[in-house]
PDB file of C-alpha atoms in Angstrom:
ATOM      1  CA  MET A   1     200.923 -38.667 120.142  1.00  0.00           C
ATOM      2  CA  PRO A   2     198.562 -39.952 117.783  1.00  0.00           C
ATOM      3  CA  LYS A   3     197.053 -42.989 118.308  1.00  0.00           C
ATOM      4  CA  ILE A   4     197.877 -45.447 115.483  1.00  0.00           C
ATOM      5  CA  LEU A   5     195.295 -46.988 114.132  1.00  0.00           C
ATOM      6  CA  THR A   6     194.947 -50.703 113.275  1.00  0.00           C
ATOM      7  CA  ASP A   7     193.130 -52.517 110.694  1.00  0.00           C
ATOM      8  CA  ASP A   8     190.027 -52.976 112.672  1.00  0.00           C
ATOM      9  CA  ASP A   9     189.775 -49.561 113.997  1.00  0.00           C
ATOM     10  CA  ILE A  10     189.610 -48.108 110.172  1.00  0.00           C
ATOM     11  CA  ALA A  11     187.427 -50.581 109.303  1.00  0.00           C
ATOM     12  CA  ASP A  12     184.968 -49.929 112.403  1.00  0.00           C
ATOM     13  CA  PHE A  13     185.041 -46.098 111.710  1.00  0.00           C
ATOM     14  CA  ARG A  14     184.432 -46.650 107.651  1.00  0.00           C
ATOM     15  CA  ALA A  15     181.517 -49.059 108.863  1.00  0.00           C
ATOM     16  CA  GLU A  16     180.387 -46.236 111.203  1.00  0.00           C
ATOM     17  CA  LEU A  17     180.062 -43.600 109.019  1.00  0.00           C
ATOM     18  CA  CYS A  18     178.682 -45.651 106.039  1.00  0.00           C
ATOM     19  CA  ARG A  19     175.657 -46.355 108.497  1.00  0.00           C
ATOM     20  CA  VAL A  20     175.181 -42.845 109.361  1.00  0.00           C
ATOM     21  CA  ALA A  21     175.976 -41.683 106.021  1.00  0.00           C
ATOM     22  CA  THR A  22     172.856 -43.882 104.562  1.00  0.00           C
ATOM     23  CA  GLU A  23     170.014 -43.192 107.272  1.00  0.00           C
ATOM     24  CA  ARG A  24     171.064 -39.407 105.837  1.00  0.00           C
ATOM     25  CA  PHE A  25     170.995 -39.805 102.312  1.00  0.00           C
ATOM     26  CA  ALA A  26     167.755 -42.078 102.535  1.00  0.00           C
ATOM     27  CA  LYS A  27     165.994 -38.671 104.774  1.00  0.00           C
ATOM     28  CA  HIS A  28     167.886 -35.895 103.163  1.00  0.00           C
ATOM     29  CA  GLY A  29     168.663 -37.049 100.041  1.00  0.00           C
ATOM     30  CA  TYR A  30     172.226 -36.309  98.383  1.00  0.00           C
ATOM     31  CA  ASP A  31     172.270 -32.537  98.495  1.00  0.00           C
ATOM     32  CA  GLY A  32     171.020 -32.405 101.747  1.00  0.00           C
ATOM     33  CA  VAL A  33     174.042 -34.535 103.451  1.00  0.00           C
ATOM     34  CA  THR A  34     177.230 -32.311 103.772  1.00  0.00           C
ATOM     35  CA  MET A  35     180.980 -33.723 104.873  1.00  0.00           C
ATOM     36  CA  ARG A  36     180.733 -31.638 107.853  1.00  0.00           C
ATOM     37  CA  GLN A  37     177.150 -32.925 109.162  1.00  0.00           C
ATOM     38  CA  LEU A  38     178.492 -36.524 109.312  1.00  0.00           C
ATOM     39  CA  ALA A  39     181.099 -35.579 111.153  1.00  0.00           C
ATOM     40  CA  ASP A  40     178.993 -33.707 113.461  1.00  0.00           C
ATOM     41  CA  VAL A  41     177.036 -36.823 113.887  1.00  0.00           C
ATOM     42  CA  LEU A  42     180.068 -39.004 114.373  1.00  0.00           C
ATOM     43  CA  GLY A  43     181.825 -36.247 116.878  1.00  0.00           C
ATOM     44  CA  CYS A  44     184.946 -36.102 114.955  1.00  0.00           C
ATOM     45  CA  SER A  45     186.780 -33.335 113.188  1.00  0.00           C
ATOM     46  CA  PRO A  46     185.719 -32.361 109.602  1.00  0.00           C
ATOM     47  CA  LYS A  47     188.637 -33.053 108.135  1.00  0.00           C
ATOM     48  CA  THR A  48     188.577 -36.835 109.266  1.00  0.00           C
ATOM     49  CA  PRO A  49     186.251 -38.277 106.566  1.00  0.00           C
ATOM     50  CA  TYR A  50     188.404 -37.017 103.735  1.00  0.00           C
ATOM     51  CA  ARG A  51     190.931 -39.928 105.399  1.00  0.00           C
ATOM     52  CA  TYR A  52     188.548 -42.237 104.885  1.00  0.00           C
ATOM     53  CA  PHE A  53     186.869 -41.287 101.309  1.00  0.00           C
ATOM     54  CA  LYS A  54     187.759 -39.391  98.634  1.00  0.00           C
ATOM     55  CA  ASP A  55     184.178 -36.706  98.935  1.00  0.00           C
ATOM     56  CA  LYS A  56     181.054 -37.281  99.462  1.00  0.00           C
ATOM     57  CA  ALA A  57     180.114 -38.965  96.024  1.00  0.00           C
ATOM     58  CA  ASP A  58     182.505 -41.797  97.158  1.00  0.00           C
ATOM     59  CA  ILE A  59     180.584 -42.548 100.584  1.00  0.00           C
ATOM     60  CA  LEU A  60     177.652 -42.560  98.039  1.00  0.00           C
ATOM     61  CA  ALA A  61     178.514 -45.081  96.176  1.00  0.00           C
ATOM     62  CA  THR A  62     180.613 -46.742  98.699  1.00  0.00           C
ATOM     63  CA  VAL A  63     177.194 -47.013 100.825  1.00  0.00           C
ATOM     64  CA  ARG A  64     174.974 -48.121  97.866  1.00  0.00           C
ATOM     65  CA  ALA A  65     177.544 -50.856  96.810  1.00  0.00           C
ATOM     66  CA  ALA A  66     176.860 -52.417 100.129  1.00  0.00           C
ATOM     67  CA  ALA A  67     173.255 -51.858  99.818  1.00  0.00           C
ATOM     68  CA  TYR A  68     173.164 -53.671  96.431  1.00  0.00           C
ATOM     69  CA  GLY A  69     175.633 -56.433  97.693  1.00  0.00           C
ATOM     70  CA  ARG A  70     173.252 -57.158 100.644  1.00  0.00           C
ATOM     71  CA  PHE A  71     170.724 -57.105  98.136  1.00  0.00           C
ATOM     72  CA  ALA A  72     172.317 -59.297  95.618  1.00  0.00           C
ATOM     73  CA  ASP A  73     172.980 -61.924  98.597  1.00  0.00           C
ATOM     74  CA  VAL A  74     169.610 -62.241  99.564  1.00  0.00           C
ATOM     75  CA  LEU A  75     168.366 -62.491  95.382  1.00  0.00           C
ATOM     76  CA  GLU A  76     170.751 -65.350  95.250  1.00  0.00           C
ATOM     77  CA  ALA A  77     169.789 -67.214  98.106  1.00  0.00           C
ATOM     78  CA  ALA A  78     166.360 -67.239  97.194  1.00  0.00           C
ATOM     79  CA  ALA A  79     167.395 -68.187  93.859  1.00  0.00           C
ATOM     80  CA  ALA A  80     169.221 -71.344  94.656  1.00  0.00           C
ATOM     81  CA  SER A  81     165.804 -72.587  97.004  1.00  0.00           C
ATOM     82  CA  SER A  82     164.502 -73.842  94.332  1.00  0.00           C
ATOM     83  CA  THR A  83     164.943 -75.660  90.671  1.00  0.00           C
ATOM     84  CA  ASP A  84     161.290 -74.883  89.600  1.00  0.00           C
ATOM     85  CA  PRO A  85     161.507 -71.872  87.555  1.00  0.00           C
ATOM     86  CA  ALA A  86     157.936 -70.638  88.859  1.00  0.00           C
ATOM     87  CA  GLU A  87     158.433 -71.375  92.629  1.00  0.00           C
ATOM     88  CA  ARG A  88     162.185 -69.528  91.868  1.00  0.00           C
ATOM     89  CA  SER A  89     160.673 -66.573  90.648  1.00  0.00           C
ATOM     90  CA  ARG A  90     158.060 -66.053  93.685  1.00  0.00           C
ATOM     91  CA  ARG A  91     160.760 -66.621  95.950  1.00  0.00           C
ATOM     92  CA  VAL A  92     162.720 -64.322  94.366  1.00  0.00           C
ATOM     93  CA  GLY A  93     160.350 -61.673  93.897  1.00  0.00           C
ATOM     94  CA  ARG A  94     158.924 -62.348  97.499  1.00  0.00           C
ATOM     95  CA  SER A  95     162.640 -62.204  98.940  1.00  0.00           C
ATOM     96  CA  TYR A  96     162.888 -58.782  96.914  1.00  0.00           C
ATOM     97  CA  ILE A  97     160.214 -57.172  98.645  1.00  0.00           C
ATOM     98  CA  GLU A  98     160.857 -58.591 102.315  1.00  0.00           C
ATOM     99  CA  PHE A  99     164.193 -56.871 101.829  1.00  0.00           C
ATOM    100  CA  ALA A 100     163.042 -53.428 100.624  1.00  0.00           C
ATOM    101  CA  LEU A 101     160.584 -53.584 103.515  1.00  0.00           C
ATOM    102  CA  ALA A 102     162.969 -54.247 105.783  1.00  0.00           C
ATOM    103  CA  ASN A 103     165.359 -51.871 104.798  1.00  0.00           C
ATOM    104  CA  PRO A 104     163.968 -49.176 103.354  1.00  0.00           C
ATOM    105  CA  ALA A 105     167.032 -46.874 103.622  1.00  0.00           C
ATOM    106  CA  ALA A 106     169.233 -49.021 101.756  1.00  0.00           C
ATOM    107  CA  TYR A 107     166.188 -49.344  99.214  1.00  0.00           C
ATOM    108  CA  ARG A 108     165.821 -45.778  98.639  1.00  0.00           C
ATOM    109  CA  ILE A 109     169.549 -45.286  98.128  1.00  0.00           C
ATOM    110  CA  MET A 110     169.840 -47.757  95.473  1.00  0.00           C
ATOM    111  CA  PHE A 111     167.093 -46.621  93.593  1.00  0.00           C
ATOM    112  CA  ASP A 112     166.323 -43.157  94.636  1.00  0.00           C
ATOM    113  CA  LEU A 113     169.765 -41.427  94.798  1.00  0.00           C
ATOM    114  CA  ASN A 114     172.385 -41.227  91.977  1.00  0.00           C
ATOM    115  CA  VAL A 115     175.124 -39.269  91.211  1.00  0.00           C
ATOM    116  CA  PRO A 116     176.353 -40.220  87.462  1.00  0.00           C
ATOM    117  CA  GLU A 117     180.327 -40.126  88.179  1.00  0.00           C
ATOM    118  CA  ALA A 118     179.168 -42.943  91.182  1.00  0.00           C
ATOM    119  CA  MET A 119     178.654 -45.329  88.272  1.00  0.00           C
ATOM    120  CA  ASN A 120     182.510 -44.976  87.528  1.00  0.00           C
ATOM    121  CA  HIS A 121     182.938 -46.634  91.325  1.00  0.00           C
ATOM    122  CA  PRO A 122     183.953 -50.284  90.442  1.00  0.00           C
ATOM    123  CA  GLU A 123     182.923 -51.848  92.777  1.00  0.00           C
ATOM    124  CA  LEU A 124     179.092 -50.626  92.787  1.00  0.00           C
ATOM    125  CA  ARG A 125     178.819 -51.422  88.854  1.00  0.00           C
ATOM    126  CA  ARG A 126     179.756 -54.760  89.809  1.00  0.00           C
ATOM    127  CA  GLU A 127     177.142 -55.465  93.067  1.00  0.00           C
ATOM    128  CA  ALA A 128     174.644 -53.471  90.760  1.00  0.00           C
ATOM    129  CA  ALA A 129     175.104 -55.339  88.162  1.00  0.00           C
ATOM    130  CA  ARG A 130     174.857 -58.877  90.433  1.00  0.00           C
ATOM    131  CA  ALA A 131     171.638 -57.824  92.046  1.00  0.00           C
ATOM    132  CA  ARG A 132     170.181 -56.431  88.596  1.00  0.00           C
ATOM    133  CA  GLN A 133     170.898 -60.190  87.160  1.00  0.00           C
ATOM    134  CA  PHE A 134     168.503 -62.000  89.601  1.00  0.00           C
ATOM    135  CA  ILE A 135     166.130 -59.568  89.215  1.00  0.00           C
ATOM    136  CA  THR A 136     165.397 -60.230  85.550  1.00  0.00           C
ATOM    137  CA  ARG A 137     166.857 -63.731  84.900  1.00  0.00           C
ATOM    138  CA  GLN A 138     163.980 -65.145  86.431  1.00  0.00           C
ATOM    139  CA  ALA A 139     161.737 -64.335  83.209  1.00  0.00           C
ATOM    140  CA  GLU A 140     164.503 -66.277  80.890  1.00  0.00           C
ATOM    141  CA  ASP A 141     164.012 -69.167  82.804  1.00  0.00           C
ATOM    142  CA  LEU A 142     160.373 -69.124  82.960  1.00  0.00           C
ATOM    143  CA  ALA A 143     160.861 -68.723  78.861  1.00  0.00           C
ATOM    144  CA  ARG A 144     163.242 -71.658  78.781  1.00  0.00           C
ATOM    145  CA  ALA A 145     160.910 -73.556  80.491  1.00  0.00           C
ATOM    146  CA  GLY A 146     157.970 -73.095  78.310  1.00  0.00           C
ATOM    147  CA  LEU A 147     156.123 -71.078  80.537  1.00  0.00           C
ATOM    148  CA  ILE A 148     155.540 -68.228  79.114  1.00  0.00           C
ATOM    149  CA  VAL A 149     156.544 -67.049  74.936  1.00  0.00           C
ATOM    150  CA  ALA A 150     156.296 -63.734  75.000  1.00  0.00           C
ATOM    151  CA  ASP A 151     160.050 -61.263  74.963  1.00  0.00           C
ATOM    152  CA  PRO A 152     161.666 -62.440  78.231  1.00  0.00           C
ATOM    153  CA  GLN A 153     163.640 -59.563  78.406  1.00  0.00           C
ATOM    154  CA  ILE A 154     159.996 -56.997  78.383  1.00  0.00           C
ATOM    155  CA  VAL A 155     158.425 -59.733  80.588  1.00  0.00           C
ATOM    156  CA  GLY A 156     161.268 -59.322  83.339  1.00  0.00           C
ATOM    157  CA  TRP A 157     161.645 -55.440  83.151  1.00  0.00           C
ATOM    158  CA  ALA A 158     157.957 -55.296  83.066  1.00  0.00           C
ATOM    159  CA  MET A 159     157.875 -57.919  86.628  1.00  0.00           C
ATOM    160  CA  TRP A 160     160.892 -55.770  88.119  1.00  0.00           C
ATOM    161  CA  ALA A 161     158.380 -52.317  87.264  1.00  0.00           C
ATOM    162  CA  GLY A 162     155.999 -53.498  88.636  1.00  0.00           C
ATOM    163  CA  VAL A 163     157.262 -54.831  91.732  1.00  0.00           C
ATOM    164  CA  HIS A 164     159.122 -51.829  92.267  1.00  0.00           C
ATOM    165  CA  GLY A 165     156.094 -49.248  91.948  1.00  0.00           C
ATOM    166  CA  LEU A 166     154.164 -51.237  94.727  1.00  0.00           C
ATOM    167  CA  VAL A 167     157.421 -51.053  97.093  1.00  0.00           C
ATOM    168  CA  VAL A 168     157.696 -47.574  96.336  1.00  0.00           C
ATOM    169  CA  LEU A 169     153.843 -46.502  96.965  1.00  0.00           C
ATOM    170  CA  LYS A 170     154.127 -49.443  99.869  1.00  0.00           C
ATOM    171  CA  LEU A 171     157.003 -47.195 101.504  1.00  0.00           C
ATOM    172  CA  ALA A 172     155.458 -44.016 100.974  1.00  0.00           C
ATOM    173  CA  GLY A 173     152.682 -44.456 102.809  1.00  0.00           C
ATOM    174  CA  LEU A 174     149.953 -44.619  99.871  1.00  0.00           C
ATOM    175  CA  MET A 175     148.654 -47.901 100.097  1.00  0.00           C
ATOM    176  CA  ARG A 176     146.769 -47.438 103.548  1.00  0.00           C
ATOM    177  CA  GLU A 177     143.835 -46.852 101.374  1.00  0.00           C
ATOM    178  CA  GLY A 178     144.178 -49.841  98.628  1.00  0.00           C
ATOM    179  CA  PRO A 179     143.684 -53.138  98.375  1.00  0.00           C
ATOM    180  CA  ASP A 180     145.984 -55.537 101.099  1.00  0.00           C
ATOM    181  CA  PHE A 181     149.245 -55.497  99.342  1.00  0.00           C
ATOM    182  CA  ASP A 182     149.777 -59.024  99.100  1.00  0.00           C
ATOM    183  CA  VAL A 183     146.707 -59.295  97.420  1.00  0.00           C
ATOM    184  CA  LEU A 184     147.880 -56.832  94.926  1.00  0.00           C
ATOM    185  CA  HIS A 185     151.523 -58.084  94.149  1.00  0.00           C
ATOM    186  CA  HIS A 186     149.540 -61.550  93.629  1.00  0.00           C
ATOM    187  CA  ASN A 187     147.438 -60.150  91.219  1.00  0.00           C
ATOM    188  CA  MET A 188     149.266 -58.366  89.541  1.00  0.00           C
ATOM    189  CA  MET A 189     152.388 -60.891  88.889  1.00  0.00           C
ATOM    190  CA  ARG A 190     149.454 -62.924  87.672  1.00  0.00           C
ATOM    191  CA  LEU A 191     148.331 -60.693  85.175  1.00  0.00           C
ATOM    192  CA  ILE A 192     151.800 -60.348  83.908  1.00  0.00           C
ATOM    193  CA  PHE A 193     152.351 -64.282  84.323  1.00  0.00           C
ATOM    194  CA  ASP A 194     149.114 -64.942  82.046  1.00  0.00           C
ATOM    195  CA  GLY A 195     149.862 -61.938  79.391  1.00  0.00           C
ATOM    196  CA  ALA A 196     153.233 -63.501  79.051  1.00  0.00           C
ATOM    197  CA  ARG A 197     151.762 -66.617  78.147  1.00  0.00           C
ATOM    198  CA  VAL A 198     150.517 -65.218  74.734  1.00  0.00           C
ATOM    199  CA  ARG A 199     152.918 -64.272  72.325  1.00  0.00           C
ATOM    200  CA  PRO A 200     151.787 -60.519  70.742  1.00  0.00           C
ATOM    201  CA  SER A 201     151.796 -60.037  67.371  1.00  0.00           C
ATOM    202  CA  ALA A 202     154.512 -57.822  65.586  1.00  0.00           C
ATOM    203  CA  ALA A 203     151.695 -55.749  64.217  1.00  0.00           C
ATOM    204  CA  ALA A 204     150.232 -54.995  67.510  1.00  0.00           C
ATOM    205  CA  MET A 205     153.343 -53.800  68.955  1.00  0.00           C
ATOM    206  CA  PRO A 206     154.355 -50.130  69.003  1.00  0.00           C
ATOM    207  CA  ALA A 207     157.793 -49.775  66.652  1.00  0.00           C
ATOM    208  CA  THR A 208     159.526 -48.517  69.563  1.00  0.00           C
ATOM    209  CA  GLY A 209     157.977 -50.739  72.323  1.00  0.00           C
ATOM    210  CA  ARG A 210     159.530 -53.889  70.251  1.00  0.00           C
ATOM    211  CA  ALA A 211     162.437 -55.432  71.951  1.00  0.00           C
ATOM    212  CA  LYS A 212     166.053 -55.313  70.258  1.00  0.00           C
ATOM    213  CA  ARG A 213     166.759 -59.494  69.889  1.00  0.00           C
TER     214      ARG A 213
END
């Protein structure tokens, strides 16, 4: 007689499947992973994963949503830890880096892997948006406090792009011969911040680079 699965049994299997999938997606990419491979690692029938997820895209969307959720929790805690906009921005930036370096598989899944139809996954959309707001909101707070005068949308995305680039270089092992990571991060943020304290003239901005207001 087949075992009757409890809610805990189902939750435990889904969690283990997601753990295995996270590691394999990060290592082999989306196309390099099959449902049969996941079943083999878990020691179950190739059909078993389909009892818990619609298909491989559903698994990827689920693990990406979980990664974004954990990421957003970390950023949210950092944002709530200070009322000073400049200090809050530094703490959010530091928490971003610490999460990424401590969770390289989750970070790669969040930003390097994507299946277009996966964004129809409601949980993934929600958690990705929640994380994104903490990343870019810091520049808006700096602008409201009068600490920067440049377009906060441009500044926020520039800060995000800069930190993401550093993290990718670090995770790829390409910074061994370069400057110290923390020194480079500090100076990159200082350069962006210093530039953001000067409002660029409209005439100096390329038309395609002007932010929509």
